[in-house]
CSV table of C-alpha atoms in Angstrom, one decimal:
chain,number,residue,atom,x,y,z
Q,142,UNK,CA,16.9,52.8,-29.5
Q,143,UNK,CA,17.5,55.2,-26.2
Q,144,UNK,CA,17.9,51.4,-23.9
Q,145,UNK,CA,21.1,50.3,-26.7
Q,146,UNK,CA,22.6,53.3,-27.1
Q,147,UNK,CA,22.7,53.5,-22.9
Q,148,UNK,CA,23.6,49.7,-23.2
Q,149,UNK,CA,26.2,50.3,-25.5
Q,150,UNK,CA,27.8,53.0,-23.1
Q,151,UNK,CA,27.5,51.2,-20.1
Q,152,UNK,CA,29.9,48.4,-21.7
Q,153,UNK,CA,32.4,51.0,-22.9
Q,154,UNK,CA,32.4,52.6,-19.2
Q,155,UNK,CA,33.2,49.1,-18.4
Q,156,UNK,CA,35.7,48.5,-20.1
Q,157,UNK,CA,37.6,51.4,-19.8
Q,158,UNK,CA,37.5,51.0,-16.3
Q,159,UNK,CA,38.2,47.7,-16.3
Q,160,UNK,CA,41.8,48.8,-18.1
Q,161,UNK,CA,42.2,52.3,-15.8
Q,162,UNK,CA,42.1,48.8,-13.1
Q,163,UNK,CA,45.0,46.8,-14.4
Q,164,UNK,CA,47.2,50.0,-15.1
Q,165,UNK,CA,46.4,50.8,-11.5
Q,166,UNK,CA,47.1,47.5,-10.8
Q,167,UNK,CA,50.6,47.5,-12.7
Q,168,UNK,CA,51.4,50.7,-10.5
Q,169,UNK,CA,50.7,49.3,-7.6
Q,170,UNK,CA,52.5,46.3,-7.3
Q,171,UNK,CA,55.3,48.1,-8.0
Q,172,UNK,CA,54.9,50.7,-5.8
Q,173,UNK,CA,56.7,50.7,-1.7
Q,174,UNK,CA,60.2,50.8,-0.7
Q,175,UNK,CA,61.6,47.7,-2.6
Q,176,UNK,CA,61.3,48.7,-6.3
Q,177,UNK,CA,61.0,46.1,-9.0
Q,178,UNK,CA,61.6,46.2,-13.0
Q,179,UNK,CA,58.1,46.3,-14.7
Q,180,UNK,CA,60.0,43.2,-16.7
Q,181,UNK,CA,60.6,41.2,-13.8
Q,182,UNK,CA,57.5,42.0,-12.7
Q,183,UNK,CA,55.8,40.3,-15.3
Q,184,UNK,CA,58.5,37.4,-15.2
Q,185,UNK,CA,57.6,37.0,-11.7
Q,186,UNK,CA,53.3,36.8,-12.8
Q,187,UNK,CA,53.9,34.0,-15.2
Q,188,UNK,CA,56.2,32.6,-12.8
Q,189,UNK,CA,59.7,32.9,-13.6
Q,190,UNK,CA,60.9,35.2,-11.3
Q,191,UNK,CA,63.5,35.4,-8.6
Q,192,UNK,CA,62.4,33.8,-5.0
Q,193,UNK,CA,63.0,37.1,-3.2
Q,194,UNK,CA,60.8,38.9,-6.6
Q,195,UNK,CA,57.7,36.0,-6.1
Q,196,UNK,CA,58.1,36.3,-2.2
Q,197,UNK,CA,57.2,40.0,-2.6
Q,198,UNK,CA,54.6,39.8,-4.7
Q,199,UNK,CA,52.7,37.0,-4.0
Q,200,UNK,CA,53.1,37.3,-0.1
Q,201,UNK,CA,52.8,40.9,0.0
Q,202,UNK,CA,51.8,43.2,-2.8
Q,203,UNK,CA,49.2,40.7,-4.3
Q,204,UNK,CA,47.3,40.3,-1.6
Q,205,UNK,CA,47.2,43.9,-0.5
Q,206,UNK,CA,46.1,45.0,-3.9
Q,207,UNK,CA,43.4,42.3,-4.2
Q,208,UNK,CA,41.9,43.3,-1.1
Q,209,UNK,CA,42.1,46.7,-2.0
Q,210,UNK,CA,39.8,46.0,-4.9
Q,211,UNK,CA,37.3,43.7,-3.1
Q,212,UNK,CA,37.3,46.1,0.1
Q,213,UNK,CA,36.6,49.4,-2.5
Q,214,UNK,CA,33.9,47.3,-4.3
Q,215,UNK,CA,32.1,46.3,-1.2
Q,216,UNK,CA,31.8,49.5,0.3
Q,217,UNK,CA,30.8,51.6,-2.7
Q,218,UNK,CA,28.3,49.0,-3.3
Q,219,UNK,CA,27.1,49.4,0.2
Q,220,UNK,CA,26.6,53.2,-0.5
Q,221,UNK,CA,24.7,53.0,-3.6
Q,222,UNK,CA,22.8,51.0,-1.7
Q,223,UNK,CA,22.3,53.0,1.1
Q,224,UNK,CA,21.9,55.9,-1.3
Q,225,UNK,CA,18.9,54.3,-2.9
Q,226,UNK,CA,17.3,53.3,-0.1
Q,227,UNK,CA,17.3,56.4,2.0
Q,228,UNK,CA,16.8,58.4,-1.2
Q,229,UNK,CA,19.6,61.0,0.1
Q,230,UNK,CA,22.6,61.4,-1.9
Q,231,UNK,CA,24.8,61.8,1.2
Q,232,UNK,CA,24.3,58.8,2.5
Q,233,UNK,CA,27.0,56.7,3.5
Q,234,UNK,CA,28.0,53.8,5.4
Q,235,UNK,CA,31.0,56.1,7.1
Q,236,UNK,CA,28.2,59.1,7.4
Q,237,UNK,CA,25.4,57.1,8.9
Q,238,UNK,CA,27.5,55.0,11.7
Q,239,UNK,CA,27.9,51.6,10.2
Q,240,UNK,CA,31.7,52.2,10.1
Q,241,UNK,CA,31.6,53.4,13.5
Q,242,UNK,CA,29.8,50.0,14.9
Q,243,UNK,CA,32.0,48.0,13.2
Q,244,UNK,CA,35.3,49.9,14.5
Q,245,UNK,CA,33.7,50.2,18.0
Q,246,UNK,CA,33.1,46.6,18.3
Q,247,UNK,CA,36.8,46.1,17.0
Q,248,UNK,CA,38.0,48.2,19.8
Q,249,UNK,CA,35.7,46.3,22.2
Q,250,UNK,CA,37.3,43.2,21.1
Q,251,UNK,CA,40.6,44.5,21.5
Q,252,UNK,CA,39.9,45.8,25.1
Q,253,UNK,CA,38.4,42.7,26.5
Q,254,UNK,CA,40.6,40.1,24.7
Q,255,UNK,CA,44.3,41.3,24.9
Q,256,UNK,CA,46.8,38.9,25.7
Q,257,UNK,CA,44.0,36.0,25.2
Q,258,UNK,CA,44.4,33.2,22.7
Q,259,UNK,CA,41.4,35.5,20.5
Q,260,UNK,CA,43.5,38.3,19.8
Q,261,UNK,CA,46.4,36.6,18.7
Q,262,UNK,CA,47.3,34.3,16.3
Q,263,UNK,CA,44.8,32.6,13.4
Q,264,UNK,CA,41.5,32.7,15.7
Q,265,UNK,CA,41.8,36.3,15.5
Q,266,UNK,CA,42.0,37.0,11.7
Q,267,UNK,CA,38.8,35.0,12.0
Q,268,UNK,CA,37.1,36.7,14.7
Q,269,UNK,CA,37.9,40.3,14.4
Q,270,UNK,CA,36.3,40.3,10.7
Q,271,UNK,CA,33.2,38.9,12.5
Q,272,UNK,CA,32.7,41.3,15.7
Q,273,UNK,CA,33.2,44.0,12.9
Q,274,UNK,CA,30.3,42.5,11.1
Q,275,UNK,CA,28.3,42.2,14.0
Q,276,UNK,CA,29.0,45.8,15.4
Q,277,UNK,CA,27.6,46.6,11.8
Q,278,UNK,CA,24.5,45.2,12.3
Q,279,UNK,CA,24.2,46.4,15.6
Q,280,UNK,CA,24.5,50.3,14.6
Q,281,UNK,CA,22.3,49.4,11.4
Q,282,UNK,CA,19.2,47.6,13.9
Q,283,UNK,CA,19.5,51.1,15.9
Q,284,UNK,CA,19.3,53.3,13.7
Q,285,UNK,CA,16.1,51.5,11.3
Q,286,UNK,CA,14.6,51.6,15.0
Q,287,UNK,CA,15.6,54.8,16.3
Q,288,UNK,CA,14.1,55.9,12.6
Q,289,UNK,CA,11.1,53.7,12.4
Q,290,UNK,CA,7.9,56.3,13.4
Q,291,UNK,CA,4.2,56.1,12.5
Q,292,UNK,CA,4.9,52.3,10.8
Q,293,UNK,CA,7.3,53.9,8.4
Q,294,UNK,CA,11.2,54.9,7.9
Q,295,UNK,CA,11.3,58.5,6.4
Q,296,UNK,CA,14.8,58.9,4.7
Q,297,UNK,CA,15.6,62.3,6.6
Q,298,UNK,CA,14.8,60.9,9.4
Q,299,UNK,CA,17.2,57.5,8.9
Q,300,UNK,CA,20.2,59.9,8.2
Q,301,UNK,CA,19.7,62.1,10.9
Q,302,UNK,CA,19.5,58.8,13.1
Q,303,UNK,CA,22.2,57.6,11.2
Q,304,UNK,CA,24.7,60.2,12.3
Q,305,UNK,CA,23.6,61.0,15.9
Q,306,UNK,CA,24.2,56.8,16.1
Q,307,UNK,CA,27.8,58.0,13.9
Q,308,UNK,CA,28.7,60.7,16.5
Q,309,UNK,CA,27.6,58.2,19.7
Q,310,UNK,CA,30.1,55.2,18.3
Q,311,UNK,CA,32.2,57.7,18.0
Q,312,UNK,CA,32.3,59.0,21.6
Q,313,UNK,CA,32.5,55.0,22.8
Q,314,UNK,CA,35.7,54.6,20.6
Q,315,UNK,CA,37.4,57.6,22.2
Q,316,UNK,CA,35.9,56.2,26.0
Q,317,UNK,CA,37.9,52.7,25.5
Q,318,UNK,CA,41.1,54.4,23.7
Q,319,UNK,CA,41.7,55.6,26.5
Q,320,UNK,CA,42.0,52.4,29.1
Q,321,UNK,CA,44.0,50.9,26.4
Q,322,UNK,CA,47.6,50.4,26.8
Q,323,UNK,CA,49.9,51.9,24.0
Q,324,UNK,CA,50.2,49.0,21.9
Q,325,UNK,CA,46.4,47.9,21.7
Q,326,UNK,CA,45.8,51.7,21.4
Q,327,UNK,CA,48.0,52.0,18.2
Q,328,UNK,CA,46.5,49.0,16.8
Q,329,UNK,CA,43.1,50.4,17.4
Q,330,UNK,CA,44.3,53.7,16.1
Q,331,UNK,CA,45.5,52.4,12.2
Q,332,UNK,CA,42.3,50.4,12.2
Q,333,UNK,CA,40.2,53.2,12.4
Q,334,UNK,CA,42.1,55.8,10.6
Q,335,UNK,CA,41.5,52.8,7.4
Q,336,UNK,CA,44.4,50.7,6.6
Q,337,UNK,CA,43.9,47.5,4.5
Q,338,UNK,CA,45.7,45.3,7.4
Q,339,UNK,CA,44.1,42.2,6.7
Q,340,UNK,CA,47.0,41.3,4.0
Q,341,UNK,CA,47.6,37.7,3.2
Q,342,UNK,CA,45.3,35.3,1.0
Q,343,UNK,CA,43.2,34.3,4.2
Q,344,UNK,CA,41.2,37.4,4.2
Q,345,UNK,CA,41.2,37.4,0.9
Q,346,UNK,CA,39.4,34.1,0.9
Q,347,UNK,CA,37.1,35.2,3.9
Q,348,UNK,CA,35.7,38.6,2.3
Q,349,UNK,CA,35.0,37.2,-1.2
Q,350,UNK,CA,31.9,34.8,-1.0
Q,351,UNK,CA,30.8,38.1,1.1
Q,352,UNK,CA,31.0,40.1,-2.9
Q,353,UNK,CA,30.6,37.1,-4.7
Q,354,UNK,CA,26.8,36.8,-3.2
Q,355,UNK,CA,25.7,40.0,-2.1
Q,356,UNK,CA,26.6,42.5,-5.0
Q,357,UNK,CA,24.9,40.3,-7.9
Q,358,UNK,CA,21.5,40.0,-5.0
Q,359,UNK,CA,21.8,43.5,-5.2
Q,360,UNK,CA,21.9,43.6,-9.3
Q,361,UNK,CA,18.8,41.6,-8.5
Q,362,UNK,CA,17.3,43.8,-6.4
Q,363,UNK,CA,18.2,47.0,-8.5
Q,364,UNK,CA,14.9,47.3,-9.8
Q,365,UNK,CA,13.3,48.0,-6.1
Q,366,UNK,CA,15.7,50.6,-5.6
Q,367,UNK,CA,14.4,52.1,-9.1
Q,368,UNK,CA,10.8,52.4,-7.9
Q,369,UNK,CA,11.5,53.1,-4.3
Q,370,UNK,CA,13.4,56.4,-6.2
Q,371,UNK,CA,9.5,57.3,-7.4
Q,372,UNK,CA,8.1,57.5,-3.7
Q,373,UNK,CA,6.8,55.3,-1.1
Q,374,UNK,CA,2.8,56.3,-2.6
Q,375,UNK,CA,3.8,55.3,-6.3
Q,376,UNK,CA,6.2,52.6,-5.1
Q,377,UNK,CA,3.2,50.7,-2.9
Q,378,UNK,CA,0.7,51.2,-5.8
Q,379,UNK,CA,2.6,49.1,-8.1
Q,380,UNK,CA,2.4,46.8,-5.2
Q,381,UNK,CA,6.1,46.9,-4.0
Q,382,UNK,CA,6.0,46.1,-0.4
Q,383,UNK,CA,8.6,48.5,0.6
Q,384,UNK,CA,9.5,48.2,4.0
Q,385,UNK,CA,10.4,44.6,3.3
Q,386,UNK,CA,12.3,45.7,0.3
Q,387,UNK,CA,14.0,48.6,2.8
Q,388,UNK,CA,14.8,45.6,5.2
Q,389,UNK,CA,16.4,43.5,2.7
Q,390,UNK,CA,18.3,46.1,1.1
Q,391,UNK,CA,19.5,47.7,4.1
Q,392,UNK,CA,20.9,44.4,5.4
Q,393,UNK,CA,22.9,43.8,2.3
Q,394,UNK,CA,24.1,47.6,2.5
Q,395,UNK,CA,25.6,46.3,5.8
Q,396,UNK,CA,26.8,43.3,5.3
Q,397,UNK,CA,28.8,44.4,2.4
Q,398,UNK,CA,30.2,47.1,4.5
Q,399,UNK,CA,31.0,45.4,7.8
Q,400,UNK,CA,32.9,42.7,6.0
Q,401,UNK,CA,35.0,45.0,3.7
Q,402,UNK,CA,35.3,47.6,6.3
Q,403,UNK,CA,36.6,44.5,8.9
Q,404,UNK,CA,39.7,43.7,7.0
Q,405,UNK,CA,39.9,48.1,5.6
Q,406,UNK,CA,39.7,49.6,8.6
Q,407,UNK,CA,37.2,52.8,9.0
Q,408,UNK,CA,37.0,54.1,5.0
Q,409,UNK,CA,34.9,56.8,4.8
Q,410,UNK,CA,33.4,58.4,1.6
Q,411,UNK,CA,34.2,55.5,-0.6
Q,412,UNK,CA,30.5,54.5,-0.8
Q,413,UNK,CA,29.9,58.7,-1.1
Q,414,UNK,CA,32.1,59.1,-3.9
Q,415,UNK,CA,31.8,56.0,-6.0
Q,416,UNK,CA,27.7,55.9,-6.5
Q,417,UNK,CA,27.8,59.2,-7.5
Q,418,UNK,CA,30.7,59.0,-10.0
Q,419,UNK,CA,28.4,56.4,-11.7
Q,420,UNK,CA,25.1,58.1,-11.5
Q,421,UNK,CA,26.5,61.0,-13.8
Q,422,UNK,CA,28.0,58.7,-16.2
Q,423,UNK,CA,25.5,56.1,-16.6
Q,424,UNK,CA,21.9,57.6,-15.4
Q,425,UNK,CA,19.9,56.7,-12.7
Q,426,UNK,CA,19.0,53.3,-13.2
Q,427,UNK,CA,20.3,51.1,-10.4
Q,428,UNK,CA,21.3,47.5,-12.6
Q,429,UNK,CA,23.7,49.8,-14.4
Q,430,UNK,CA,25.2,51.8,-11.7
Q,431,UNK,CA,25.5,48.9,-9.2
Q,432,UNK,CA,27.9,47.0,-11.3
Q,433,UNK,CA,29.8,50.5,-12.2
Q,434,UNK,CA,29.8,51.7,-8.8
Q,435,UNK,CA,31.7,48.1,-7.9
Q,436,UNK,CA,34.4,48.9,-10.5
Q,437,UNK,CA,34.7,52.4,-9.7
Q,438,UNK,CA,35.1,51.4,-5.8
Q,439,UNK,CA,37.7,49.0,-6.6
Q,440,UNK,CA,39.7,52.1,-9.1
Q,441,UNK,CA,39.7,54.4,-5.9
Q,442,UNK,CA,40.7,52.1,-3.4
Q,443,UNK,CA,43.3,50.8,-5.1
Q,444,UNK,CA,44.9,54.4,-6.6
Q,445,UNK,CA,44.8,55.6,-3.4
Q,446,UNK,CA,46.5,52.8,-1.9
Q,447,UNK,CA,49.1,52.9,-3.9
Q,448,UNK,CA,49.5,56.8,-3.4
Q,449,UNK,CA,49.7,56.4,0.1
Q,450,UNK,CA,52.4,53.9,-0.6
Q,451,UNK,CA,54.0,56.4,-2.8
Q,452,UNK,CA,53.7,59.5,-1.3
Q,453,UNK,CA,55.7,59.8,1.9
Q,454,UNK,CA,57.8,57.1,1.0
Q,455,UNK,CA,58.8,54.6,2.9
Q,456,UNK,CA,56.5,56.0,5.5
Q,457,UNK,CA,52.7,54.8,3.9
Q,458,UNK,CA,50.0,57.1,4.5
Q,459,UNK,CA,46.8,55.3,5.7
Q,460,UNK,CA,43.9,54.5,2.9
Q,461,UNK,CA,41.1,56.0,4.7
Q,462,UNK,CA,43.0,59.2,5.3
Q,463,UNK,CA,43.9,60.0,1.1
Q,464,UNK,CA,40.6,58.7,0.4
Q,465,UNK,CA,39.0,61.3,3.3
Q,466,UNK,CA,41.4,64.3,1.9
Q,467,UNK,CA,40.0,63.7,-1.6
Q,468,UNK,CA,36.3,63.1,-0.3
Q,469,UNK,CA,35.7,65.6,2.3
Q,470,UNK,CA,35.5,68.6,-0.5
Q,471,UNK,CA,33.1,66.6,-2.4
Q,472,UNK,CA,30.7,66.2,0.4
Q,473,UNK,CA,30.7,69.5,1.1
Q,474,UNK,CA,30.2,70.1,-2.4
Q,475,UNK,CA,27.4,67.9,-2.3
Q,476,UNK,CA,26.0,69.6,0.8
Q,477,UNK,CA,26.0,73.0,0.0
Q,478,UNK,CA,24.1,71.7,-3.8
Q,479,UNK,CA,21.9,69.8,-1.8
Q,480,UNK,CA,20.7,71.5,1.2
């Protein structure tokens, strides 16, 4: 009776995030400096709009929203994830230095590859997503061995690993800012602060197999991240062999980030925010708040996209900087609950 009535809530969370999504959705693709009637809006969606109206929207706006709900759903996903595994609630891809790989080996790329045929042009909207990714991986391999004592990862340990690695990143993205010229060091600058820049259907097309796989392996996986919640002792004698399961888990935590955070730019707090959100509405199990997280991810990224756009108009604030002025209070709620 208790696993319905839970079922039945978890659809109606669903669903009425699913439509908090497409009103945020209608706001947002009307929302910058060239306003457009909701009417023609629509006209335009079904394809009888102006070419100016369709150029707009489809070129521009579409896109950008799109990725703003794939980017927000891979990285709260990531920090359930991470959440789970480290069995800390302020874990974090931003907090534990994944983000800070990735943008380091963005501004690495920039640095070496300015003015080559990789930094401009199609190669690059392929190639910067990648080093991003494999900066990712890079942070995530140091800190699992930084953290790995006595044949075992303890989850304090892995997050106090995870931001020394986080505050060392940090100091190399500062070191090559400054041997960058003013351009490359803007460009490196509105990566990191977290703007969704990677704007036209290509990326578009190049994160989503990256969601399409990864989030329903990690529905697939929830129920490791359920026992691994009991303790390592409990979790081995059902015969779970964790630090495979820790492994696997931790590279899907990173892969989902370093892809969404490659074509978002440095969000932080996303994949804070989101997991918890959906622990207090749904429980603790992880098949439920996996899925809700995702939703909720893609709700926050997009709303505070589109108040960014909205805001200091025509000026647009950047994505990771509204969603750090509305997540940095939280932590610290968290923080001062938790420690």
């Amino acid at each position: 009776m208790h696993l319905s009535k839970n079922q039945h809530k978890f659809k109606i969370l669903m669903i009425v995030t699913s439509i908090l999504i497409v009103i945020a959705f209608l706001l947002s693709i009307n929302a910058g400096y060239l306003k457009i009637p909701m009417n023609e809006v629509f006209a335009t969606l079904i394809g009888q709009g102006t070419p100016n109206n369709e150029l707009t929207i489809f070129d521009f706006r579409l896109p950008r929203i799109i990725m703003a709900l794939l980017v927000g759903m891979g990285i709260a996903v990531s920090g359930a994830i991470l959440q789970g595994v480290s069995q800390n609630p302020l874990a974090d891809p931003g907090i534990l230095g994944i983000n800070s790989g990735a943008g380091f080996a963005v501004v690495l790329y920039m640095f070496f590859f300015q003015g080559t045929a990789f930094f401009s042009g199609m190669l690059s909207i392929f190639i910067m997503p990648l080093t991003a990714l494999a900066g990712a991986f890079i942070a995530a391999l140091l800190i699992y061995l930084l953290s790995w004592k006595n044949r075992t990862v303890t989850p304090v340990r892995l997050l106090l690993v995870g931001i020394g690695i986080n505050a060392a990143f940090g100091a190399g993205l500062i070191i090559f800012q400054m041997k960058m010229d003013s351009i490359d060091f803007m460009k490196a600058i509105i990566w990191i602060s977290g703007t969704i820049w990677g704007t036209n259907w290509t990326y578009v097309w190049a994160l989503l197999p990256w969601l399409l796989i990864l989030i329903p392996f990690a529905v697939y996986k929830a129920r490791f991240l359920d026992v691994l919640r009991l303790g390592d002792p409990i979790a081995i004698g059902v015969g779970v062999r964790i630090e495979r399961e820790r492994v696997i888990l931790l590279l899907v935590a990173v892969a989902l980030a370093g892809a969404s955070v490659s074509v978002g730019g440095g969000i932080t707090f996303l994949g804070l925010i989101a997991p918890h959100i959906a622990r207090r509405l749904i429980g603790a199990r992880h098949a439920k708040i996996i899925p809700l997280t995702a939703a909720i991810g893609a709700l926050l990224l997009l709303s505070a996209d589109t108040l960014g756009r909205v805001v200091m108009a025509p000026m647009e604030l950047p994505v990771g900087l509204v969603v750090s002025i509305l997540g940095a209070p939280y932590f610290i709620y968290l923080l001062v609950k938790t420690v």
